[in-house]
Short mmCIF file of C-alpha atoms in Angstrom, two decimals:
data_model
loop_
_atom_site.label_atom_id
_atom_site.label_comp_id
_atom_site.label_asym_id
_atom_site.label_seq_id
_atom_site.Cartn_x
_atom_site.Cartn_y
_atom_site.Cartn_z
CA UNK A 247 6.13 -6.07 17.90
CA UNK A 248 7.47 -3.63 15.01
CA UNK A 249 6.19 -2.56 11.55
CA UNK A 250 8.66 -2.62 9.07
CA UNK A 251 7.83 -0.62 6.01
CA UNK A 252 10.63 -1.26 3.13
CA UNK A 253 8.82 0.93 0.48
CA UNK A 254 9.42 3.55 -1.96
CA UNK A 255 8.93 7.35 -1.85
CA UNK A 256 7.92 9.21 -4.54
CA UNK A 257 7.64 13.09 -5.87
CA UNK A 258 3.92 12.85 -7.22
CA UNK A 259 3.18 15.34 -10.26
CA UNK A 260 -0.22 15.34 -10.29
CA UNK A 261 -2.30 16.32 -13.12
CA UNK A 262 -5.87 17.41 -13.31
CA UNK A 263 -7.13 16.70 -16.42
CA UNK A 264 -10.71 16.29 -18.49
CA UNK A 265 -9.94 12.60 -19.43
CA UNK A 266 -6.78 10.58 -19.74
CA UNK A 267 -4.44 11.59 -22.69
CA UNK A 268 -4.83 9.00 -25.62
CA UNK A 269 -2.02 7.93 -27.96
CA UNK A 270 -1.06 10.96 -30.14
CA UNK A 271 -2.95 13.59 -28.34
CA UNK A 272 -2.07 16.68 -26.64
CA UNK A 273 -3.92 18.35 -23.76
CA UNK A 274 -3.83 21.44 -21.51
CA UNK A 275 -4.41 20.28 -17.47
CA UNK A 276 -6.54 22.74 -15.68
CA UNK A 277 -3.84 22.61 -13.07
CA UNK A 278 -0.81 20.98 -11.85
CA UNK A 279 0.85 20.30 -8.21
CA UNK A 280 4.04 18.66 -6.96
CA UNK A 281 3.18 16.47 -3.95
CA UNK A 282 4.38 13.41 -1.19
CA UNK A 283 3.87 9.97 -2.51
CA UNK A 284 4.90 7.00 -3.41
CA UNK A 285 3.01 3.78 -1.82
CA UNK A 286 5.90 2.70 0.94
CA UNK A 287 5.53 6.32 2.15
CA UNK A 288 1.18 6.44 1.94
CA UNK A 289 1.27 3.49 3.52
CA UNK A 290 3.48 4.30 6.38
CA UNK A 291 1.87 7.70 6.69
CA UNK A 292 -1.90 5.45 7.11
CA UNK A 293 -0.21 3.23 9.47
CA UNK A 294 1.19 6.04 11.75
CA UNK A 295 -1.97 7.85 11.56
CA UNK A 296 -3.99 4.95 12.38
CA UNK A 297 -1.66 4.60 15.74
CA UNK A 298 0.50 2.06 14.96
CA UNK A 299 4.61 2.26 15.56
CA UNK A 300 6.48 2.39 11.94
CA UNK A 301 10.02 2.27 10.45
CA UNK A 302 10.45 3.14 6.98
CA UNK A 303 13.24 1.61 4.97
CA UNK A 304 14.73 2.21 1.75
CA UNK A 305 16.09 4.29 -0.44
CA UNK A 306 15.96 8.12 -1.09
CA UNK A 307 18.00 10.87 -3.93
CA UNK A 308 18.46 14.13 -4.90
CA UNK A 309 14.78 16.14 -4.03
CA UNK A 310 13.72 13.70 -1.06
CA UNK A 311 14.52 16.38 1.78
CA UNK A 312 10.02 17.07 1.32
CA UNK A 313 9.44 13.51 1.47
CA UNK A 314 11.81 13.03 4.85
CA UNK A 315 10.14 15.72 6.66
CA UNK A 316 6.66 14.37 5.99
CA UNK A 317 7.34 11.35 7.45
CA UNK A 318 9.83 12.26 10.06
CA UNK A 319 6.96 15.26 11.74
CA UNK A 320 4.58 12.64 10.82
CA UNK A 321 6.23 10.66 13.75
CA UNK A 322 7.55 7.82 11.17
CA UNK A 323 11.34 6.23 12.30
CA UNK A 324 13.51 7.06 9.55
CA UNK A 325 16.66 5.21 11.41
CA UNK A 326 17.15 2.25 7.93
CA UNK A 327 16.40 5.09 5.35
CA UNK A 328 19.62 5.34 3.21
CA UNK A 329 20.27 8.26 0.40
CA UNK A 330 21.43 7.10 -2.85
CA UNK A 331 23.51 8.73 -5.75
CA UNK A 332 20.69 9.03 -8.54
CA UNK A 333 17.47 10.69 -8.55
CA UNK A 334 14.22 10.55 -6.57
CA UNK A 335 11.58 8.01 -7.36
CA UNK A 336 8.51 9.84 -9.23
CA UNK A 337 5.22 9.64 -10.70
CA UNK A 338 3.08 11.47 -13.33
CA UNK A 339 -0.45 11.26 -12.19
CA UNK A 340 -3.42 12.10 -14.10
CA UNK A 341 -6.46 12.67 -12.64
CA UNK A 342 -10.04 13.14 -13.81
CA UNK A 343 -13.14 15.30 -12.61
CA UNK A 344 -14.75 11.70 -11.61
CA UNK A 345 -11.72 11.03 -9.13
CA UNK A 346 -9.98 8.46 -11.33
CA UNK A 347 -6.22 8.21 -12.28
CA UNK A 348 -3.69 6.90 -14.54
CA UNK A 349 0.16 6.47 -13.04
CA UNK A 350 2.99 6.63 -14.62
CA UNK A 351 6.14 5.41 -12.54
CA UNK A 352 10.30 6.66 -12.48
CA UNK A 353 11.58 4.15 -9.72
CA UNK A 354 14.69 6.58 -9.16
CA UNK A 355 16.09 5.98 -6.18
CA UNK A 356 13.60 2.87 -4.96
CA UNK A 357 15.18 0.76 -7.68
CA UNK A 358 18.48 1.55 -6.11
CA UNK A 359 18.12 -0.75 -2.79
CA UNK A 360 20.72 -3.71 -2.57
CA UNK A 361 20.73 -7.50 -1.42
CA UNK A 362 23.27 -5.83 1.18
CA UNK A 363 20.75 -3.29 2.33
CA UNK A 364 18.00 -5.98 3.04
CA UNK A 365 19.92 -8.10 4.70
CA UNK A 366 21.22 -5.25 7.09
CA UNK A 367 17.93 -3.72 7.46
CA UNK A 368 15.68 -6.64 8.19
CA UNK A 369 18.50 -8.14 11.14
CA UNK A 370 17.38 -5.18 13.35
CA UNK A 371 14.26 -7.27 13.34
CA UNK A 372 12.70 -9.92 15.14
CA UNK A 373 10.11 -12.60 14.92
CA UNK A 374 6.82 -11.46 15.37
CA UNK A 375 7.55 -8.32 13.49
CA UNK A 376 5.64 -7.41 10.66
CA UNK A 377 7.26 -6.11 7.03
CA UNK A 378 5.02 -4.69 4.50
CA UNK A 379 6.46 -4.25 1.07
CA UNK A 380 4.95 -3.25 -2.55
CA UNK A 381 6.47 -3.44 -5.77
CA UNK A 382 7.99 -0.22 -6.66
CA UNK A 383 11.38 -1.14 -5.14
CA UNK A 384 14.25 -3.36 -6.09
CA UNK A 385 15.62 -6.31 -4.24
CA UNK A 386 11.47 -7.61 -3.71
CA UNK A 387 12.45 -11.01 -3.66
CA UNK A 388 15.59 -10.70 -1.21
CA UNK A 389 13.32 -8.59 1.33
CA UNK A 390 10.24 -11.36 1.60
CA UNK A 391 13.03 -14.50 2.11
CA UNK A 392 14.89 -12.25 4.73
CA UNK A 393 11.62 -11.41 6.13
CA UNK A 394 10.15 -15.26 6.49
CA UNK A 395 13.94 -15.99 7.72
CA UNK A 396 14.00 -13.18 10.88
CA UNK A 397 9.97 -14.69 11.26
CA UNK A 398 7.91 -11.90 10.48
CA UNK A 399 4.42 -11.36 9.65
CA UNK A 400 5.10 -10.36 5.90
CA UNK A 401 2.87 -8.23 4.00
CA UNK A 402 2.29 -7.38 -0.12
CA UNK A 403 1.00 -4.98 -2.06
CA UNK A 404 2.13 -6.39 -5.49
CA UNK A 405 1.51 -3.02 -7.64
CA UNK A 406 2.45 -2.31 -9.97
CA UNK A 407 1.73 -6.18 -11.18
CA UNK A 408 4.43 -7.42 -13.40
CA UNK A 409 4.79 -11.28 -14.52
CA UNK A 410 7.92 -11.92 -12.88
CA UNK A 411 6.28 -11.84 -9.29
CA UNK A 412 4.68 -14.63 -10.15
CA UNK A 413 8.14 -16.22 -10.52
CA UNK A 414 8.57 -15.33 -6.76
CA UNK A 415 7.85 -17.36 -3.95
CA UNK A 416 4.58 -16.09 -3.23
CA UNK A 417 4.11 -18.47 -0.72
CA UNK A 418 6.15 -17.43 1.62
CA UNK A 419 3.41 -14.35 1.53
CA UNK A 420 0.97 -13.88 4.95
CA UNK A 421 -0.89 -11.36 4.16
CA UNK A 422 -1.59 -10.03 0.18
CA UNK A 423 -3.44 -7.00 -0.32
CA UNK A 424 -4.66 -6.78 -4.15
CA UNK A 425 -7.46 -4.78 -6.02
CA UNK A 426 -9.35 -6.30 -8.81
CA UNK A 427 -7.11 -5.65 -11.64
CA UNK A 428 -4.07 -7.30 -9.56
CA UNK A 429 -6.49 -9.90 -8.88
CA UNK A 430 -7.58 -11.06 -12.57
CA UNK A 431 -3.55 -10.20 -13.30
CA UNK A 432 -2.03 -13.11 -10.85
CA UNK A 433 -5.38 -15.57 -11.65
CA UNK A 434 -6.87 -14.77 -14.87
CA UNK A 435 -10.37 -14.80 -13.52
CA UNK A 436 -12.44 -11.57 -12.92
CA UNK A 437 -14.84 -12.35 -10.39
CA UNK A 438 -14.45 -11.47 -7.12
CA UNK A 439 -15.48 -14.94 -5.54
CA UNK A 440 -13.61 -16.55 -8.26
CA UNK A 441 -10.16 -15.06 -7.76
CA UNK A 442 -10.15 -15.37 -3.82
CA UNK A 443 -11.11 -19.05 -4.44
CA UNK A 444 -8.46 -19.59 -6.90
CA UNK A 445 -5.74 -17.66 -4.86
CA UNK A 446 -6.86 -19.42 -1.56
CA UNK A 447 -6.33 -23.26 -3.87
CA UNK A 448 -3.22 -21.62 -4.90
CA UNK A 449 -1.58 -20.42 -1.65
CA UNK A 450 -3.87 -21.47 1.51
CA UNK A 451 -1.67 -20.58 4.05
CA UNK A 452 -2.28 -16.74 2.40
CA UNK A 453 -4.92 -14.27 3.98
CA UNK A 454 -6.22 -11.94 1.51
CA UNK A 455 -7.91 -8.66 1.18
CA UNK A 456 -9.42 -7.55 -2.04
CA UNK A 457 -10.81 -4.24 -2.55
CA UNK A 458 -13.46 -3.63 -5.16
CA UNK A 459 -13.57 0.51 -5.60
CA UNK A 460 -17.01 1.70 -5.26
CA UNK A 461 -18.38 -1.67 -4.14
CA UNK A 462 -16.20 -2.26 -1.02
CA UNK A 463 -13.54 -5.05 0.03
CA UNK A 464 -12.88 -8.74 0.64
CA UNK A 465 -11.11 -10.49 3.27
CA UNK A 466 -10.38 -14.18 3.29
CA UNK A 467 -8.28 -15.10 6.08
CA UNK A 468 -8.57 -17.19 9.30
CA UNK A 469 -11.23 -19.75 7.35
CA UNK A 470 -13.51 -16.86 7.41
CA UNK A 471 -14.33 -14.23 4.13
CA UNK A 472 -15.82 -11.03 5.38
CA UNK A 473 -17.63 -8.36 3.23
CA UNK A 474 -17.51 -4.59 3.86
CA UNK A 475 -18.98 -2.36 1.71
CA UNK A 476 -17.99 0.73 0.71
CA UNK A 477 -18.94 3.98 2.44
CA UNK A 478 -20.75 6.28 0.22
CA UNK A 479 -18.72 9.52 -1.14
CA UNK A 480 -18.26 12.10 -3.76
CA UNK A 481 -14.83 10.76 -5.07
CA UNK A 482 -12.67 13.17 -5.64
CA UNK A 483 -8.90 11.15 -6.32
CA UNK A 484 -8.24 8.08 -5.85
CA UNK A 485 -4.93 8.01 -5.80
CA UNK A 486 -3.74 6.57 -2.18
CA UNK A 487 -7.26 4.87 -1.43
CA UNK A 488 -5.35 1.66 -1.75
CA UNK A 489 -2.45 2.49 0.53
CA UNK A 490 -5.13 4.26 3.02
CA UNK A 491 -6.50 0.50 3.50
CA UNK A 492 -3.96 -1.35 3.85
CA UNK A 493 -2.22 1.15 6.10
CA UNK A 494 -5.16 1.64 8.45
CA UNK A 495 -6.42 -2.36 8.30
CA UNK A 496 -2.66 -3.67 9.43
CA UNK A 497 -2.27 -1.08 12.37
CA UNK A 498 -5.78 -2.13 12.98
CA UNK A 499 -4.51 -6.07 13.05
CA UNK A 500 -1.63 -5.05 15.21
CA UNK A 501 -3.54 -3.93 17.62
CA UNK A 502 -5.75 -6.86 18.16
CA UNK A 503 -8.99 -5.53 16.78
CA UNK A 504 -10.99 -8.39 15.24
CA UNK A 505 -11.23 -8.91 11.19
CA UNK A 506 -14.81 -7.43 10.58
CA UNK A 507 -13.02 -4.03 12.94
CA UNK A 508 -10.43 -4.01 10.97
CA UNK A 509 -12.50 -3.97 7.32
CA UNK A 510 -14.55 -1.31 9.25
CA UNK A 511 -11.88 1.22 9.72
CA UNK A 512 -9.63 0.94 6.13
CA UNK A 513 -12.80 1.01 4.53
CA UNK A 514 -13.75 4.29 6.18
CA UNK A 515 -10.45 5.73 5.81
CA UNK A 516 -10.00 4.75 2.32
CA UNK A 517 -13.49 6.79 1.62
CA UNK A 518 -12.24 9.52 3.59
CA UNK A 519 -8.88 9.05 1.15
CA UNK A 520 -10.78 9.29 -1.79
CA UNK A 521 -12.91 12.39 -1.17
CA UNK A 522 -9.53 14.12 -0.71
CA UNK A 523 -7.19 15.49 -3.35
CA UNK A 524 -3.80 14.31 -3.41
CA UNK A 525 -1.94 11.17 -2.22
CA UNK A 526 -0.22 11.45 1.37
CA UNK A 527 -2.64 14.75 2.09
CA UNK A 528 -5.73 12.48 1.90
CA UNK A 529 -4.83 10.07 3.98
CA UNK A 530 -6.98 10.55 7.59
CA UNK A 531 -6.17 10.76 11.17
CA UNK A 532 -7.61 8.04 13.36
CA UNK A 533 -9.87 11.03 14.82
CA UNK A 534 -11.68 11.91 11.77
CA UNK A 535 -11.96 7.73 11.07
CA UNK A 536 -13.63 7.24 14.39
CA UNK A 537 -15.93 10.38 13.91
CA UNK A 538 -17.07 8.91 10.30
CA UNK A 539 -18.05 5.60 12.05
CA UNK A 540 -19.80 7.36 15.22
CA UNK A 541 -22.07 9.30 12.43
CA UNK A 542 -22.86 6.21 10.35
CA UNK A 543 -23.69 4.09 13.51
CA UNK A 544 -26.04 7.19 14.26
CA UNK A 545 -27.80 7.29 11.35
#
């Protein structure tokens, strides 16, 4: 059994900033800093440093070689990573003194990743693999029919939420990690209850997971919903907390630990994530994961 990530890579320019810049204004940051990111590579760097086996695929351009080398001494398989013609993927982050941030996306290079490239990538695969895709790449649609063809477990992250996913076959879907906004965005309901209900009438074959920030995460899967709730931190940027839990909760999976295990550990990592600064720098090792749940069983 392989993990498949077919995800994007980014060049993060993150911002510290007093509060997010409204329409018309200007504002000084107190600092800025040029970092790894993107959610395909967070989330392979969580799966990797949860312990679990990872290929990245996709697409990189001109200012990736920082990017590569993360994930290659990070112990990632780069063998389906293609370079492109145009410009990395990027992101403008801004972040506040309470940890929060605002993204704004260049897909670059990630939007550059053809039918062709899917279809060549995804053969190397078999059934019983698992592919885990978001939505900052092209070709979305192409990599979750390939994926259900070849029999993997498939994976999404559908963020950035656009309309147009919902004109995808979302039921070919096994596993769809979502936080609340994503959640009211594909259901039009804002309670938590309320939008795994309506997702499960929707799709029942579908196991989700919905985080809820501060207040912890969801999972309904296996005729079973599980709460976990958040561990308690100073948050200091949110930025990859998503990517941290999804990351850490599928290696988790793939290595046979039980639901309420797997809840467990992304939720500890994704606190660990978020009381970091940066995106792929936050993200823990398995070590420091298992020493945060050896003090909290302790206390």
């Amino acid at each position: 059994m392989r993990i498949l990530n077919f995800g994007s890579l980014n060049l993060d320019y993150v911002y510290q900033v007093p509060h997010f810049l409204t329409p018309g204004e200007t504002m000084a940051a107190s600092s800025v800093a040029v970092v790894p990111g993107g959610k395909g590579l967070n989330q392979s760097i969580a799966l990797v440093r949860a312990g679990a086996d990872v290929w990245h695929a996709g697409t990189v351009g001109a200012g990736s070689d920082v990017l590569t080398e993360l994930l290659a001494s990070s112990g990632v398989n780069l063998t389906w990573l293609k370079r492109g013609e145009g410009i990395q993927g990027s992101a403008i982050i801004q972040v506040t003194p309470a940890g929060e941030n605002a993204i704004l996306l260049c897909g670059g290079s990630n939007r550059e990743i053809t039918a062709q490239q899917v279809r060549e990538t995804i053969s190397h695969f078999d059934c019983g693999d698992w592919l885990i895709l978001q939505n900052e790449v092209s070709c979305l649609k192409e990599m979750v029919e390939e994926g259900k063809k070849r029999g993997m477990h498939v994976v999404l992250n559908p963020s950035p939420f656009e309309e147009k996913l919902l004109e995808m076959n979302i039921g070919l879907i096994d596993w769809l990690f979502i936080n609340e906004v994503e959640g009211r965005q594909m259901t039009g309901i804002t309670d938590p209850d309320g939008i795994l209900n309506a997702l499960h009438s929707r799709y029942p074959q579908i196991s989700t997971v919905l985080t809820l920030g501060k207040e912890g995460a969801v999972c309904d899967a296996q005729g079973t919903r599980i709460y976990q709730p958040a561990f308690e931190v100073k948050a200091v940027d949110t930025t990859a907390a998503g990517d941290t839990f999804t990351g850490y909760f599928i290696a988790a999976y793939t290595q046979g630990r039980n639901l309420r295990e797997c809840m467990l550990r992304a939720t500890a990592a994704s606190a660990i994530s978020v009381s970091r600064a940066g995106a792929s720098a936050s993200i823990p090792l398995a070590a420091q994961v298992d020493a945060m749940l050896a003090n909290a069983s302790n206390m």
